[in-house]
Short mmCIF file of C-alpha atoms in Angstrom, two decimals:
data_model
loop_
_atom_site.label_atom_id
_atom_site.label_comp_id
_atom_site.label_asym_id
_atom_site.label_seq_id
_atom_site.Cartn_x
_atom_site.Cartn_y
_atom_site.Cartn_z
CA ASP C 241 -113.55 108.56 -40.18
CA ILE C 242 -114.80 105.66 -38.09
CA GLN C 243 -116.06 106.63 -34.64
CA MET C 244 -115.95 104.26 -31.66
CA THR C 245 -118.57 104.69 -28.93
CA GLN C 246 -118.38 102.89 -25.61
CA SER C 247 -121.11 102.37 -23.05
CA PRO C 248 -121.51 102.89 -20.23
CA SER C 249 -119.05 105.67 -19.38
CA THR C 250 -118.95 104.54 -15.76
CA LEU C 251 -119.92 101.22 -14.25
CA SER C 252 -120.23 100.44 -10.53
CA ALA C 253 -119.79 96.81 -9.62
CA SER C 254 -118.78 94.50 -6.79
CA VAL C 255 -116.09 91.87 -6.58
CA GLY C 256 -117.43 88.68 -8.15
CA ASP C 257 -119.86 90.46 -10.48
CA ARG C 258 -120.07 89.69 -14.18
CA VAL C 259 -119.33 92.91 -16.07
CA THR C 260 -120.01 93.75 -19.71
CA ILE C 261 -118.79 96.80 -21.62
CA THR C 262 -120.04 97.61 -25.12
CA CYS C 263 -118.21 99.29 -27.99
CA ARG C 264 -119.97 100.32 -31.19
CA ALA C 265 -118.30 101.32 -34.45
CA SER C 266 -119.88 103.86 -36.79
CA GLN C 267 -119.38 101.42 -39.67
CA SER C 268 -118.38 97.81 -40.03
CA ILE C 269 -114.83 97.04 -38.91
CA SER C 270 -115.06 93.24 -39.24
CA SER C 271 -113.17 91.91 -36.19
CA TRP C 272 -110.47 94.57 -36.10
CA LEU C 273 -111.05 95.65 -32.52
CA ALA C 274 -108.85 95.63 -29.45
CA TRP C 275 -109.49 96.23 -25.76
CA TYR C 276 -107.13 97.83 -23.25
CA GLN C 277 -107.08 98.23 -19.48
CA GLN C 278 -105.62 101.37 -17.94
CA LYS C 279 -104.92 101.99 -14.28
CA PRO C 280 -104.23 105.46 -12.84
CA GLY C 281 -100.76 106.72 -13.69
CA LYS C 282 -100.03 103.77 -15.97
CA ALA C 283 -99.98 103.14 -19.68
CA PRO C 284 -102.81 101.13 -21.22
CA LYS C 285 -102.34 97.37 -21.36
CA LEU C 286 -103.57 95.23 -24.26
CA LEU C 287 -106.16 92.65 -23.17
CA ILE C 288 -107.95 91.46 -26.31
CA TYR C 289 -107.11 91.70 -30.02
CA LYS C 290 -109.08 90.83 -33.15
CA ALA C 291 -112.26 91.19 -31.06
CA SER C 292 -111.96 87.90 -29.20
CA SER C 293 -108.32 86.78 -28.97
CA LEU C 294 -106.85 86.92 -25.47
CA GLU C 295 -103.41 88.51 -25.22
CA SER C 296 -100.79 86.27 -23.67
CA GLY C 297 -100.71 86.52 -19.88
CA VAL C 298 -104.18 88.06 -19.55
CA PRO C 299 -106.46 86.17 -17.12
CA SER C 300 -109.13 84.01 -18.73
CA ARG C 301 -111.91 85.89 -16.89
CA PHE C 302 -111.54 88.50 -19.64
CA SER C 303 -113.24 87.74 -22.93
CA GLY C 304 -114.25 89.65 -26.02
CA SER C 305 -116.91 89.06 -28.64
CA GLY C 306 -118.58 90.70 -31.58
CA SER C 307 -117.97 91.62 -35.19
CA GLY C 308 -119.10 94.25 -37.63
CA THR C 309 -120.23 97.22 -35.55
CA GLU C 310 -120.98 95.86 -32.08
CA PHE C 311 -118.48 94.42 -29.64
CA THR C 312 -118.39 93.49 -25.97
CA LEU C 313 -115.74 93.03 -23.32
CA THR C 314 -116.82 90.74 -20.50
CA ILE C 315 -115.18 90.16 -17.15
CA SER C 316 -116.72 86.94 -15.85
CA SER C 317 -115.98 87.50 -12.15
CA LEU C 318 -114.66 90.94 -11.24
CA GLN C 319 -111.51 90.90 -9.13
CA PRO C 320 -110.05 93.73 -7.02
CA ASP C 321 -107.27 94.20 -9.58
CA ASP C 322 -109.83 94.81 -12.35
CA PHE C 323 -111.06 98.20 -11.13
CA ALA C 324 -109.69 100.40 -13.91
CA THR C 325 -110.68 102.19 -17.11
CA TYR C 326 -111.20 100.15 -20.27
CA TYR C 327 -110.83 101.37 -23.85
CA CYS C 328 -111.74 99.84 -27.16
CA GLN C 329 -109.61 100.66 -30.22
CA HIS C 330 -109.81 100.34 -33.97
CA GLN C 331 -106.80 101.49 -35.96
CA GLU C 332 -106.08 105.05 -34.79
CA THR C 333 -109.37 105.56 -32.98
CA PHE C 334 -110.10 104.84 -29.32
CA GLY C 335 -113.43 104.73 -27.57
CA GLN C 336 -113.94 107.32 -24.86
CA GLY C 337 -113.38 104.79 -22.08
CA THR C 338 -115.41 102.98 -19.43
CA LYS C 339 -114.43 103.39 -15.80
CA VAL C 340 -115.19 100.36 -13.64
CA GLU C 341 -115.65 101.51 -10.05
CA ILE C 342 -116.19 99.74 -6.76
CA LYS C 343 -119.87 99.63 -5.82
CA GLN M 144 -89.41 91.97 -25.06
CA VAL M 145 -89.65 95.41 -26.61
CA GLN M 146 -89.43 98.34 -24.19
CA LEU M 147 -90.09 101.99 -24.94
CA GLN M 148 -89.01 105.04 -22.97
CA GLU M 149 -90.05 108.65 -23.58
CA SER M 150 -87.73 111.54 -22.86
CA GLY M 151 -87.90 115.30 -23.22
CA PRO M 152 -88.79 118.53 -21.42
CA GLY M 153 -91.70 118.40 -19.01
CA LEU M 154 -92.47 122.10 -19.40
CA VAL M 155 -92.92 123.99 -22.66
CA LYS M 156 -93.89 127.63 -23.11
CA PRO M 157 -96.97 128.56 -25.17
CA SER M 158 -96.30 129.05 -28.88
CA GLN M 159 -93.07 127.01 -28.66
CA THR M 160 -92.39 123.51 -30.00
CA LEU M 161 -92.81 120.39 -27.90
CA SER M 162 -90.10 117.82 -28.62
CA LEU M 163 -90.06 114.26 -27.32
CA THR M 164 -87.97 111.21 -28.13
CA CYS M 165 -88.83 107.56 -27.68
CA THR M 166 -85.99 105.09 -27.26
CA VAL M 167 -86.72 101.50 -28.24
CA SER M 168 -84.88 98.62 -26.57
CA GLY M 169 -85.20 94.87 -26.80
CA GLY M 170 -85.82 94.99 -30.53
CA SER M 171 -84.87 96.82 -33.69
CA ILE M 172 -86.90 99.82 -34.79
CA SER M 173 -86.09 98.69 -38.33
CA SER M 174 -87.70 95.26 -37.95
CA GLY M 175 -90.73 96.16 -40.01
CA SER M 176 -93.10 94.54 -37.52
CA TYR M 177 -94.38 97.78 -36.05
CA TYR M 178 -95.53 101.28 -36.76
CA TRP M 179 -94.01 103.58 -34.15
CA SER M 180 -96.68 105.79 -32.68
CA TRP M 181 -97.39 108.73 -30.40
CA ILE M 182 -100.55 108.95 -28.29
CA ARG M 183 -101.51 111.55 -25.71
CA GLN M 184 -103.92 111.76 -22.80
CA PRO M 185 -104.97 115.00 -21.09
CA ALA M 186 -105.57 114.66 -17.37
CA GLY M 187 -108.82 112.82 -16.69
CA LYS M 188 -109.57 112.33 -20.38
CA GLY M 189 -109.29 109.65 -23.02
CA LEU M 190 -106.57 108.59 -25.43
CA GLU M 191 -105.83 110.64 -28.56
CA TRP M 192 -103.70 109.23 -31.35
CA ILE M 193 -101.20 111.77 -32.64
CA GLY M 194 -99.47 109.92 -35.45
CA ARG M 195 -97.16 107.12 -36.51
CA ILE M 196 -94.08 106.38 -38.55
CA TYR M 197 -92.91 103.25 -40.28
CA THR M 198 -89.30 102.18 -40.55
CA SER M 199 -89.29 103.43 -44.15
CA GLY M 200 -90.01 106.92 -42.88
CA SER M 201 -93.60 107.06 -44.12
CA THR M 202 -95.90 108.87 -41.71
CA ASN M 203 -99.59 109.25 -40.88
CA TYR M 204 -100.94 112.00 -38.66
CA ASN M 205 -104.17 112.80 -36.85
CA PRO M 206 -105.93 115.29 -39.19
CA SER M 207 -106.73 117.56 -36.24
CA LEU M 208 -103.01 117.94 -35.45
CA LYS M 209 -101.44 117.38 -38.87
CA SER M 210 -100.46 120.98 -39.50
CA ARG M 211 -98.40 121.08 -36.28
CA VAL M 212 -96.95 117.55 -36.02
CA THR M 213 -93.76 116.00 -37.30
CA ILE M 214 -92.68 112.46 -36.43
CA SER M 215 -89.25 111.24 -37.46
CA VAL M 216 -87.14 108.12 -36.95
CA ASP M 217 -83.42 107.63 -36.29
CA THR M 218 -82.66 103.98 -36.97
CA SER M 219 -79.01 104.37 -35.95
CA LYS M 220 -80.10 105.28 -32.42
CA ASN M 221 -83.21 103.04 -32.35
CA GLN M 222 -85.29 106.12 -31.61
CA PHE M 223 -88.24 108.01 -33.01
CA SER M 224 -89.29 111.53 -32.19
CA LEU M 225 -92.27 113.85 -31.97
CA LYS M 226 -92.35 117.56 -32.62
CA LEU M 227 -95.54 119.54 -32.00
CA SER M 228 -95.35 123.21 -32.89
CA SER M 229 -97.25 126.27 -31.68
CA VAL M 230 -98.38 124.59 -28.49
CA THR M 231 -101.10 125.93 -26.21
CA ALA M 232 -102.43 124.88 -22.83
CA ALA M 233 -104.71 122.44 -24.65
CA ASP M 234 -101.61 120.40 -25.55
CA THR M 235 -100.88 119.71 -21.88
CA ALA M 236 -101.09 115.94 -21.51
CA VAL M 237 -99.28 112.73 -20.77
CA TYR M 238 -97.55 111.71 -23.98
CA TYR M 239 -97.01 108.03 -24.71
CA CYS M 240 -94.95 106.35 -27.35
CA ALA M 241 -96.23 102.97 -28.43
CA SER M 242 -95.66 100.26 -31.00
CA LEU M 243 -98.55 99.44 -33.32
CA ALA M 244 -98.27 95.88 -34.55
CA ALA M 245 -98.44 95.80 -38.33
CA GLY M 246 -101.21 93.49 -39.43
CA LEU M 247 -102.95 93.20 -36.07
CA GLU M 248 -103.30 96.97 -35.63
CA THR M 249 -102.87 96.71 -31.86
CA PHE M 250 -100.72 98.84 -29.60
CA ASP M 251 -98.64 96.03 -28.11
CA TYR M 252 -95.99 97.94 -26.22
CA TRP M 253 -96.16 101.31 -24.51
CA GLY M 254 -93.75 103.66 -22.83
CA GLN M 255 -94.51 104.71 -19.27
CA GLY M 256 -95.68 108.11 -20.47
CA THR M 257 -94.29 111.56 -19.83
CA LEU M 258 -96.25 114.59 -18.63
CA VAL M 259 -95.76 117.69 -20.73
CA THR M 260 -97.18 120.91 -19.33
CA VAL M 261 -97.61 123.97 -21.52
CA SER M 262 -97.29 127.05 -19.37
CA SER M 263 -95.39 130.32 -19.26
#
């Protein structure tokens, strides 16, 4: 089975910061990676699919990159609404999550 | 737009069977565009995929839960269901139903989630 590993587990940042989250796959998954945002008490929301494609309605400050085994989610200028937990996903496997906290 | 809504008991006794139903609206469960999936999340923890079903009835399950899980579909009601047998406290979680887009392999639509507590 393919394992997905995210880093860091927790990230402290300020409004306006550029934030990068990394997801590594245990073997090559080409570009078959998605990113989700989850806020407390809510279901996850799809942000990025096929590693770098922005889901409709998602702000352009979110971007994804990578292929093979290493992927990144970048928030170019962190907004108050972005403090949440982020998950990467390949097929049936999710990363363990990265919580973005207020610094 | 597709909407999903979970329903079922919020409290299940240990050793009994957890049963949940997901009702799909805004689209046909028979469309062939999605795999209909169940995902759970224990409090404060990450997301665990439970399994999925296609409109044809074919299923795939998480190997760690396979012996206890059954997912079924009722196209006449536009619903799919989850049964998890022999539950323990470790099965306490928020359970989500979600649609996995065939081809893109992304969970496009999610239910709001329902908390199921396993306790006597």
